[in-house]
C-alpha cells in the first residue's frame, strides 16, 4: 500500500527534515507556521463542509473565541498554556452552541447565518472591555512553555507544536470519516430524509461535526494567540480567518483530507512571498480570483485533479464516485 | 427622551429605504435562481464609489452618477449571472463560494483603486436639514427615502402586472412549469439579475449621498440584506419593507440609547431571535399556511 509508505515518510520529513533544514531561517519558519495555522482551520472547515455538508463563512468566530479564551485563562487564572489551548477549543465549541439554531437552515442560509455570528462575536469582544481589553487588545500573552528542557516558544518549537496539532486533527478526521458516523454523514449528503428514516439522528450528527470543527478551529486560534503574543478584536475575528481557510480548502479540494493542508501551505506561501509584495494593499484579490477559477474549472480542487491526471491511486471497487473521496 | 426616540424611529425609517432596495435585489435573485449572491453588497458598494468618483474627480453632483452606477451595477450583475450559470453541479453551495470570491475581488479592487479611506459627500444642499414638526433629517435622506419608495412601488407594479415581472414570479415558484408555459428561464434569470442591479445602483448612490463609504461596507451590506430577507420570509415585498425598516429603526435606536459600536449587534440579535422563534420569518409563516 502506497499510504503505508507515504505516511511514515511524511512524518520523517515534517519532524526530522524540515525543522533542521529551516531552523536558521526565521522568516521562512514563521511563514510556514502561519501556513500551518491556516491549514488547521482549513481542515476544520473542510470537516464541516465534507462530513457535515455545511459551508460556513464564520470560522473566524471560533478562531477568535479560542484565541481570546486561551489568552484570558492563562493571564488571569494562570492556567498552563497547553491546557489553556484545549480550553480555548472547548470554549469555541461552546460558542458553537449559539450557532445551533442555524442548523435548521439549509445550505446557503446556514452559511450566511454563521457569517452573522462571526460579526456578533467580534462586536462582543470589542465591547466587553473588562475581560477582553476592548479594541486596545491584550498584550503580553504568554508564549508556549519550556517542556522537559525544550523551549516550545522558539520558532522551531512552535512549528513542532502546530504540525502535531494539524496531524492529530487529520488523524481524527480520517478516523471519523471511516467510522459508522462517516458513512451516516456521507449518506446524509445524498438524502437527509432517507438517512433519518433508517434511524440516523442527522441533526445530532451535524451538531457534533459543528462542535468538532469549532473545537479544532478554537485550538488553532489559541495556538496563534500564544505564538504572536498579542490579540485585538479586529485581528482575532478578522474575516481573513474565514477567507483563507475557505480558499485553501477549495483550492486543494475540500472533499479530500490532504487538499486543505496542501492548499493552505501553497496558497499562503505564494500569497506572502509573491502577491503581498506585488500588491501591498488589496493582495487578497488573488484569493477571489482563485476561488472563482477553482469553482468554475475544477470544483473538486487540486488534489483530485492531480490524482486523476497522474493516476496516483487505483480506484478501489465501489469508490467510483468522486464524492466518496477514494483519493488520499 | 421621547423626542430622541421619535427622532431615531424616523431616522431608522429613512435608512430602511435603501436597505429595502438592497434586500429586494438579493431576494429577487434568490427567487429565480435559488442562489444567494454574496457579491450583492459589492454591487452597491461600487455604485456608491461611482458617485464618489463623479463628485471628487469630475466635480459634478453625485446624483448624476446614477446612470454610470446603473451601468456598472448591471454589468457586474450580468457577469455574476454568466459565471454562476456556468456552474454545473452542486450549484447551491458552489455558487455561494463563487459569489463569495467575486465579492472578495470587488472589495479588494475598491481597496486598490480608492484605498481604505472613508469617503462621504460634501455636495451642496445634501446635508441641509429638513424639519418635519419635531423630526429632523438631511435633505438627501428624505429625498432618497422617497425615491426608494417610488422604486419599490415600481418593482411591485412590475412584478404583479408586467409580463417579465410575472415571468420572474413564475420561475421563482416553479421553474419547470414556467418553462412549459413558454417562459425562457435563462432570460428571466438575467432580467432578475439586472433588476437587482438597478435597485443596487440607486441604493449605492443613496448610501454615498447620506452616509460614509469604505471598501469593507460591501460585505456588511450583504449580511444586512440577508438578515432582512430572513426577517421577512421569502417572497414578500411588504415583508422586506418592514424588515428593512425594522433593521434601520433598531440600529438607530441602539445608537441613540447605547452606543454606535454595537449598532450592528442588535440587528443580528433580532435576526437570531427570529431564527429561534419564527424560522419562517415574520411573514413567511402566515403565508405558508394560507
XYZ file of C-alpha atoms in Angstrom:
618
model
C 0.000 0.000 0.000
C 1.226 3.376 -1.031
C -0.295 5.058 2.025
C 1.737 2.882 4.397
C 4.906 4.188 2.776
C 3.790 7.775 2.414
C 2.731 8.442 5.986
C 5.984 7.473 7.762
C 7.874 9.344 5.061
C 5.745 12.420 5.656
C 6.289 12.187 9.402
C 10.044 11.916 8.940
C 10.083 14.913 6.612
C 7.842 17.048 8.843
C 9.604 16.246 12.123
C 13.110 15.362 11.021
C 13.981 17.246 7.868
C 12.014 20.499 7.843
C 12.934 21.744 11.354
C 16.640 21.202 10.759
C 16.682 22.465 7.201
C 14.897 25.687 8.049
C 15.999 26.188 11.654
C 18.244 29.102 10.803
C 15.718 30.914 8.653
C 13.229 32.579 10.988
C 11.341 34.301 8.187
C 10.548 31.130 6.259
C 9.827 29.325 9.514
C 7.262 31.914 10.610
C 5.575 31.795 7.205
C 5.445 28.022 7.494
C 3.927 28.235 10.981
C 1.316 30.720 9.746
C 0.553 28.467 6.773
C 0.047 25.525 9.129
C -2.295 27.631 11.253
C -4.361 28.253 8.136
C -4.077 24.560 7.323
C -5.527 23.625 10.699
C -8.512 25.927 10.240
C -8.917 24.803 6.632
C -9.028 21.190 7.796
C -11.673 22.029 10.387
C -13.645 23.943 7.768
C -13.415 21.070 5.313
C -14.503 18.615 8.013
C -17.687 20.601 8.494
C -18.137 21.025 4.750
C -17.339 17.491 3.689
C -18.708 15.409 6.547
C -21.324 17.793 7.857
C -22.374 19.102 4.466
C -22.307 22.673 5.763
C -20.423 25.576 4.254
C -19.501 28.122 6.889
C -18.441 31.706 6.373
C -17.943 32.293 10.070
C -14.988 30.243 11.217
C -13.328 33.486 12.262
C -15.778 33.427 15.184
C -14.443 30.122 16.517
C -10.865 31.159 15.830
C -11.314 34.396 17.743
C -13.172 32.836 20.656
C -10.499 30.149 21.026
C -7.685 32.670 20.989
C -9.342 35.024 23.462
C -10.301 32.315 25.936
C -6.849 30.799 25.895
C -5.196 34.204 26.326
C -7.506 35.190 29.172
C -7.298 31.960 31.172
C -3.505 31.929 31.007
C -3.189 35.565 32.017
C -5.981 35.930 34.580
C -6.246 32.415 36.013
C -2.699 31.211 35.482
C -3.707 28.089 33.572
C -0.733 26.393 31.832
C -0.544 27.283 28.142
C -1.191 23.843 26.658
C -4.204 23.260 28.925
C -5.443 26.735 28.046
C -5.279 25.911 24.352
C -7.595 22.956 24.949
C -9.869 25.235 26.957
C -9.828 27.654 24.041
C -11.006 24.868 21.779
C -13.671 23.853 24.280
C -14.768 27.481 24.520
C -15.108 27.694 20.755
C -17.216 24.529 20.817
C -19.416 26.106 23.475
C -19.669 29.206 21.318
C -20.876 26.911 18.551
C -23.918 26.155 20.693
C -25.080 29.639 19.795
C -24.913 28.595 16.149
C -27.129 25.531 16.699
C -30.423 27.177 15.722
C -28.822 27.859 12.357
C -28.582 24.107 11.776
C -32.214 24.006 10.812
C -31.416 26.335 7.947
C -30.428 24.705 4.716
C -27.145 25.218 2.827
C -26.801 28.868 1.844
C -28.825 30.073 4.797
C -26.619 28.271 7.254
C -23.502 29.734 5.645
C -24.770 33.267 5.989
C -26.179 32.813 9.464
C -22.725 31.765 10.645
C -21.304 34.854 8.957
C -23.650 36.925 11.092
C -22.424 35.089 14.199
C -18.844 35.977 13.386
C -19.810 39.657 13.365
C -21.566 39.268 16.702
C -18.569 37.693 18.403
C -16.278 40.390 17.082
C -18.515 43.131 18.444
C -18.794 41.311 21.772
C -15.010 41.099 22.046
C -14.753 44.818 21.339
C -17.450 45.744 23.838
C -16.635 43.508 26.821
C -13.685 45.682 27.667
C -13.280 44.433 31.243
C -12.461 40.906 30.103
C -11.036 41.346 26.629
C -9.345 44.719 26.890
C -11.658 46.026 24.161
C -10.314 47.500 20.970
C -6.945 48.084 22.645
C -6.421 44.354 22.736
C -4.359 42.128 25.005
C -0.613 42.470 25.192
C 1.972 40.080 26.544
C 0.139 36.795 26.110
C 2.462 34.056 27.424
C 4.448 32.150 24.832
C 4.463 28.376 24.577
C 6.306 26.996 27.610
C 9.525 25.091 28.086
C 8.749 21.395 28.482
C 11.418 18.881 29.553
C 14.092 21.402 28.757
C 12.834 22.057 25.250
C 11.682 25.592 24.515
C 8.438 25.372 22.542
C 8.360 29.163 22.480
C 11.069 29.204 19.821
C 10.222 29.243 16.127
C 11.080 25.589 15.623
C 9.246 24.656 18.838
C 6.131 26.436 17.638
C 6.426 24.659 14.333
C 6.613 21.261 16.038
C 3.520 22.058 18.100
C 1.373 23.212 15.186
C 2.495 20.313 12.996
C 1.473 17.939 15.755
C -1.877 19.669 16.205
C -2.635 19.554 12.488
C -1.579 15.908 12.146
C -3.686 14.914 15.152
C -6.687 16.699 13.659
C -6.112 14.965 10.339
C -5.989 11.626 12.161
C -9.266 12.358 13.972
C -10.837 13.456 10.700
C -9.731 10.264 8.946
C -10.982 8.116 11.835
C -14.411 9.732 11.782
C -14.655 9.530 8.038
C -14.064 5.798 8.051
C -16.317 5.104 11.009
C -20.008 4.338 11.175
C -20.611 8.050 11.633
C -18.659 8.806 8.488
C -20.911 6.538 6.479
C -24.005 8.034 8.043
C -22.786 11.538 7.290
C -21.956 10.604 3.736
C -25.389 9.080 3.289
C -26.883 12.336 4.514
C -25.369 14.139 1.524
C -27.477 12.088 -0.844
C -30.698 12.244 1.074
C -31.013 13.550 4.573
C -34.625 12.377 4.779
C -33.801 8.817 3.762
C -30.983 8.713 6.297
C -33.320 9.846 9.038
C -35.772 7.140 8.102
C -33.193 4.405 8.687
C -32.565 5.748 12.167
C -29.690 8.192 11.874
C -30.096 11.211 14.093
C -28.962 13.616 11.401
C -29.301 16.846 13.369
C -27.274 15.413 16.233
C -24.547 14.250 13.876
C -24.407 17.617 12.171
C -24.245 19.340 15.534
C -21.362 17.066 16.577
C -19.456 17.920 13.393
C -20.059 21.595 14.096
C -18.717 21.233 17.652
C -15.685 19.295 16.489
C -14.936 21.787 13.748
C -15.326 24.681 16.188
C -13.094 22.920 18.722
C -10.325 22.409 16.168
C -10.556 25.985 14.982
C -10.503 27.221 18.570
C -7.366 25.237 19.420
C -5.581 26.592 16.363
C -6.720 30.106 17.258
C -5.365 29.613 20.767
C -2.056 28.419 19.395
C -1.890 31.518 17.228
C -2.526 33.757 20.240
C 0.384 32.227 22.158
C 2.507 32.377 19.064
C 2.154 36.084 18.362
C 1.502 37.124 21.992
C -0.981 39.815 21.058
C -4.699 39.970 20.366
C -7.193 42.589 19.328
C -10.774 42.025 18.149
C -10.188 43.184 14.590
C -7.302 40.769 14.278
C -8.639 37.761 16.192
C -12.027 37.872 14.459
C -10.685 39.110 11.128
C -12.605 37.832 8.136
C -9.234 36.622 6.871
C -9.504 33.660 9.266
C -12.588 32.666 7.355
C -11.460 33.594 3.886
C -8.002 31.983 3.819
C -9.155 28.551 5.013
C -12.048 28.609 2.541
C -9.659 29.465 -0.285
C -7.170 26.841 0.881
C -9.794 24.113 1.167
C -11.441 24.919 -2.154
C -8.069 25.161 -3.874
C -6.801 21.868 -2.523
C -10.143 20.074 -2.651
C -12.339 20.216 0.412
C -13.615 16.683 -0.003
C -10.153 15.258 0.486
C -8.040 15.098 3.611
C -4.805 16.331 2.111
C -6.418 19.007 -0.055
C -6.984 21.671 2.613
C -3.499 21.099 4.056
C -1.645 21.289 0.753
C -3.919 24.138 -0.325
C -3.175 26.151 2.799
C 0.581 25.804 2.512
C 0.630 26.613 -1.212
C -1.870 29.467 -1.147
C -0.475 31.152 1.949
C 3.170 30.890 0.967
C 2.609 32.107 -2.581
C 0.483 34.971 -1.311
C 3.056 36.053 1.253
C 6.110 35.666 -0.941
C 4.710 36.904 -4.264
C 1.442 38.796 -4.184
C 1.904 40.685 -0.949
C 4.940 42.406 -2.388
C 3.290 42.956 -5.775
C 0.061 44.464 -4.429
C 0.691 45.582 -0.818
C -2.889 46.681 -0.168
C -5.600 44.523 -1.670
C -3.459 41.478 -2.481
C -6.361 39.351 -1.283
C -7.942 40.000 -4.671
C -5.980 36.970 -5.783
C -7.980 34.773 -3.376
C -11.182 35.860 -5.035
C -9.771 35.063 -8.456
C -8.566 31.689 -7.208
C -11.975 30.820 -5.750
C -13.702 31.756 -8.989
C -11.289 29.805 -11.179
C -11.447 26.709 -8.982
C -15.242 26.652 -8.726
C -15.655 27.173 -12.466
C -12.955 24.882 -13.788
C -12.050 22.412 -11.049
C -14.715 22.383 -8.359
C -13.208 19.230 -6.834
C -9.943 21.009 -6.145
C -6.348 20.448 -6.997
C -5.608 17.140 -5.284
C -8.364 15.119 -7.005
C -7.384 16.804 -10.268
C -3.747 15.802 -9.848
C -4.726 12.337 -8.759
C -6.825 11.933 -11.862
C -4.049 13.231 -14.080
C -1.301 11.139 -12.545
C -3.444 8.084 -11.829
C -1.933 8.132 -8.367
C -4.398 5.875 -6.740
C -6.107 2.995 -8.385
C -9.818 3.341 -7.843
C -10.884 0.646 -5.400
C -14.107 -1.167 -6.102
C -17.245 0.709 -5.178
C -15.448 4.004 -4.903
C -16.018 5.330 -8.390
C -17.979 8.298 -7.195
C -15.600 11.223 -6.716
C -17.696 12.335 -3.774
C -16.745 9.274 -1.803
C -13.200 10.637 -1.935
C -11.263 7.496 -2.586
C -8.291 9.745 -3.246
C -5.846 10.449 -0.391
C -36.167 61.339 25.742
C -39.401 60.774 23.833
C -38.226 63.271 21.272
C -34.948 61.390 20.911
C -36.680 58.052 20.467
C -39.130 59.547 17.998
C -36.207 61.015 16.113
C -34.388 57.680 15.935
C -37.541 55.953 14.768
C -37.701 58.490 11.988
C -34.025 58.192 11.046
C -34.328 54.424 11.113
C -37.308 54.566 8.808
C -35.361 56.702 6.365
C -32.308 54.414 6.292
C -34.667 51.464 5.858
C -35.403 52.738 2.355
C -32.033 51.881 0.854
C -31.811 48.677 2.917
C -35.092 47.618 1.326
C -33.692 48.195 -2.166
C -30.635 46.065 -1.410
C -32.614 43.280 0.255
C -35.190 43.176 -2.544
C -32.451 42.698 -5.118
C -30.977 39.842 -3.109
C -34.410 38.245 -2.658
C -35.279 38.626 -6.332
C -32.172 36.763 -7.479
C -32.691 34.159 -4.785
C -36.223 33.687 -6.051
C -35.376 32.962 -9.666
C -32.019 31.210 -9.356
C -32.187 29.853 -5.790
C -28.752 31.274 -5.118
C -27.628 33.917 -2.677
C -25.420 36.423 -4.433
C -22.726 37.176 -1.870
C -21.347 39.866 -4.179
C -24.606 41.784 -3.951
C -23.340 44.257 -1.351
C -20.290 44.894 -3.517
C -22.559 45.907 -6.417
C -23.997 48.535 -4.098
C -20.513 49.468 -2.952
C -19.177 50.050 -6.454
C -22.260 52.111 -7.313
C -21.512 54.236 -4.278
C -17.924 54.659 -5.440
C -19.164 55.759 -8.862
C -20.975 58.603 -7.098
C -17.780 59.386 -5.209
C -15.741 59.431 -8.414
C -18.259 61.716 -10.128
C -18.155 64.162 -7.261
C -14.449 64.182 -6.495
C -12.819 63.650 -9.862
C -15.317 65.266 -12.210
C -16.786 67.717 -9.692
C -20.410 67.106 -10.574
C -23.407 66.357 -8.416
C -23.241 62.728 -7.184
C -26.849 62.283 -8.258
C -25.651 62.484 -11.842
C -23.628 59.350 -11.196
C -26.801 57.269 -11.160
C -26.624 56.324 -14.869
C -22.961 55.363 -14.506
C -23.718 53.407 -11.336
C -26.571 51.738 -13.183
C -24.249 50.602 -15.954
C -21.590 49.355 -13.523
C -24.016 47.506 -11.254
C -25.885 45.898 -14.141
C -22.619 44.913 -15.770
C -21.472 43.224 -12.572
C -24.877 41.593 -12.240
C -24.706 40.151 -15.748
C -21.141 38.920 -15.245
C -22.134 37.275 -11.954
C -25.096 35.656 -13.702
C -22.937 34.433 -16.535
C -20.363 32.908 -14.191
C -22.911 31.362 -11.836
C -24.834 29.802 -14.708
C -21.663 28.021 -15.780
C -21.566 26.025 -12.559
C -22.593 22.538 -13.499
C -23.208 20.702 -10.242
C -23.994 21.362 -6.621
C -24.986 24.833 -7.671
C -26.464 25.879 -4.358
C -23.184 25.734 -2.451
C -20.727 26.286 -5.293
C -22.489 29.485 -6.308
C -22.149 30.677 -2.742
C -18.393 30.172 -2.828
C -18.131 31.645 -6.313
C -20.021 34.825 -5.421
C -18.029 34.987 -2.169
C -14.937 35.039 -4.388
C -16.404 37.708 -6.666
C -17.156 39.746 -3.553
C -13.517 39.444 -2.469
C -12.374 40.549 -5.925
C -14.645 43.605 -5.967
C -13.860 44.647 -2.380
C -10.140 44.416 -2.995
C -10.462 46.168 -6.344
C -12.109 49.051 -4.491
C -9.310 48.894 -1.944
C -6.632 49.015 -4.641
C -8.277 51.828 -6.616
C -9.622 54.050 -3.837
C -7.653 52.868 -0.737
C -9.265 52.060 2.602
C -10.176 55.681 3.375
C -13.659 56.655 4.424
C -15.479 58.929 1.980
C -18.639 60.971 2.245
C -20.283 63.589 0.102
C -19.819 67.314 0.512
C -22.141 68.269 -2.335
C -24.106 71.455 -1.642
C -27.675 71.012 -0.456
C -27.312 67.386 0.578
C -26.819 67.906 4.284
C -29.282 70.742 4.720
C -31.796 69.946 7.427
C -35.412 69.264 6.629
C -37.709 69.815 9.598
C -40.979 67.937 9.867
C -42.550 69.019 13.153
C -40.218 67.643 15.838
C -38.296 65.483 13.368
C -35.063 66.331 11.597
C -33.354 64.743 8.628
C -30.898 65.638 5.940
C -32.431 66.643 2.662
C -30.672 63.759 0.895
C -32.023 61.215 3.409
C -35.604 62.265 2.848
C -35.142 62.545 -0.910
C -33.663 59.086 -1.250
C -36.255 57.572 1.049
C -38.983 58.902 -1.239
C -37.037 57.730 -4.283
C -36.637 54.228 -2.894
C -40.311 54.006 -2.024
C -41.158 55.026 -5.591
C -38.769 52.372 -6.839
C -40.267 49.717 -4.542
C -43.736 50.666 -5.781
C -42.476 50.380 -9.352
C -40.995 46.982 -8.562
C -44.278 45.869 -7.057
C -46.124 47.040 -10.171
C -43.568 45.339 -12.397
C -43.772 42.033 -10.558
C -47.546 41.945 -10.442
C -48.522 43.498 -13.786
C -45.819 43.258 -16.417
C -45.101 40.165 -18.477
C -41.481 39.843 -17.358
C -42.332 40.532 -13.749
C -44.867 37.757 -13.796
C -42.359 35.533 -15.556
C -39.929 36.187 -12.702
C -42.569 35.136 -10.211
C -43.472 32.092 -12.273
C -39.849 30.935 -12.490
C -39.480 31.579 -8.761
C -42.371 29.373 -7.830
C -41.850 26.566 -10.319
C -39.121 26.699 -12.889
C -40.167 23.665 -14.904
C -43.824 24.610 -15.065
C -42.838 28.128 -16.134
C -40.720 26.645 -18.893
C -43.691 24.619 -20.144
C -45.735 27.805 -20.263
C -43.312 29.267 -22.785
C -41.139 31.305 -20.434
C -37.432 31.286 -21.163
C -35.994 30.712 -17.676
C -32.496 31.864 -18.618
C -33.715 35.182 -19.944
C -35.894 35.593 -16.865
C -32.919 34.964 -14.621
C -30.861 37.584 -16.433
C -33.752 40.017 -16.085
C -33.957 39.374 -12.343
C -30.220 39.971 -12.017
C -30.439 43.209 -13.986
C -33.359 44.457 -11.898
C -31.345 43.620 -8.784
C -28.507 45.659 -10.306
C -30.818 48.625 -10.911
C -32.012 48.551 -7.309
C -28.433 48.180 -6.085
C -27.199 51.155 -8.112
C -29.804 53.500 -6.654
C -29.097 52.150 -3.184
C -25.379 52.751 -3.740
C -25.828 56.387 -4.757
C -28.201 56.807 -1.806
C -25.697 55.377 0.642
C -22.932 57.655 -0.606
C -25.242 60.685 -0.501
C -26.468 60.061 3.023
C -23.570 58.419 4.808
C -19.987 57.227 4.589
C -18.487 54.549 2.370
C -15.380 52.350 2.581
C -14.390 49.085 0.873
C -15.448 46.861 3.798
C -19.011 48.155 3.523
C -19.983 45.715 0.784
C -19.797 42.575 2.906
C -21.737 44.121 5.758
C -24.452 45.274 3.347
C -24.791 41.734 2.019
C -25.159 40.416 5.559
C -27.709 43.069 6.382
C -29.727 42.372 3.246
C -29.658 38.685 4.078
C -30.847 39.331 7.625
C -33.696 41.422 6.242
C -34.800 38.664 3.897
C -34.717 36.179 6.772
C -36.795 38.564 8.884
C -39.213 38.977 6.023
C -39.576 35.397 4.979
C -39.019 34.689 1.316
C -41.269 36.133 -1.321
C -42.932 39.082 0.294
C -42.292 42.694 -0.748
C -44.165 44.181 2.230
C -42.231 41.779 4.434
C -38.911 43.026 3.077
C -40.035 46.623 3.547
C -40.996 46.003 7.156
C -37.801 44.021 7.766
C -35.664 46.793 6.293
C -37.351 49.491 8.329
C -37.124 47.275 11.408
C -33.360 46.888 10.968
C -32.992 50.614 10.318
C -35.045 51.524 13.390
C -33.340 49.025 15.671
C -29.932 50.301 14.583
C -30.910 53.932 15.070
C -32.395 53.180 18.498
C -29.225 51.386 19.562
C -27.104 54.327 18.549
C -29.368 56.710 20.468
C -29.799 54.624 23.595
C -26.488 52.835 23.880
C -23.585 53.385 21.502
C -22.818 53.274 17.821
C -20.283 50.478 18.374
C -22.947 47.828 18.895
C -25.203 49.186 16.159
C -24.862 46.002 14.117
C -25.138 43.730 17.134
C -28.779 44.493 17.833
C -29.777 43.880 14.242
C -28.150 40.468 14.460
C -29.644 39.757 17.852
C -33.030 40.432 16.299
C -32.088 38.064 13.499
C -31.186 35.319 15.988
C -34.412 35.850 17.873
C -36.433 35.459 14.689
C -34.381 32.409 13.768
C -35.160 30.807 17.131
C -38.803 31.740 17.366
C -40.078 32.129 13.807
C -37.797 30.234 11.435
C -40.091 31.087 8.513
C -39.617 34.801 9.076
C -42.042 37.376 10.361
C -44.244 36.991 7.304
C -43.281 33.577 5.974
C -45.337 31.518 8.433
C -48.605 33.251 7.733
C -48.104 32.952 4.005
C -47.285 29.287 4.133
C -50.490 28.461 5.953
C -52.550 30.456 3.500
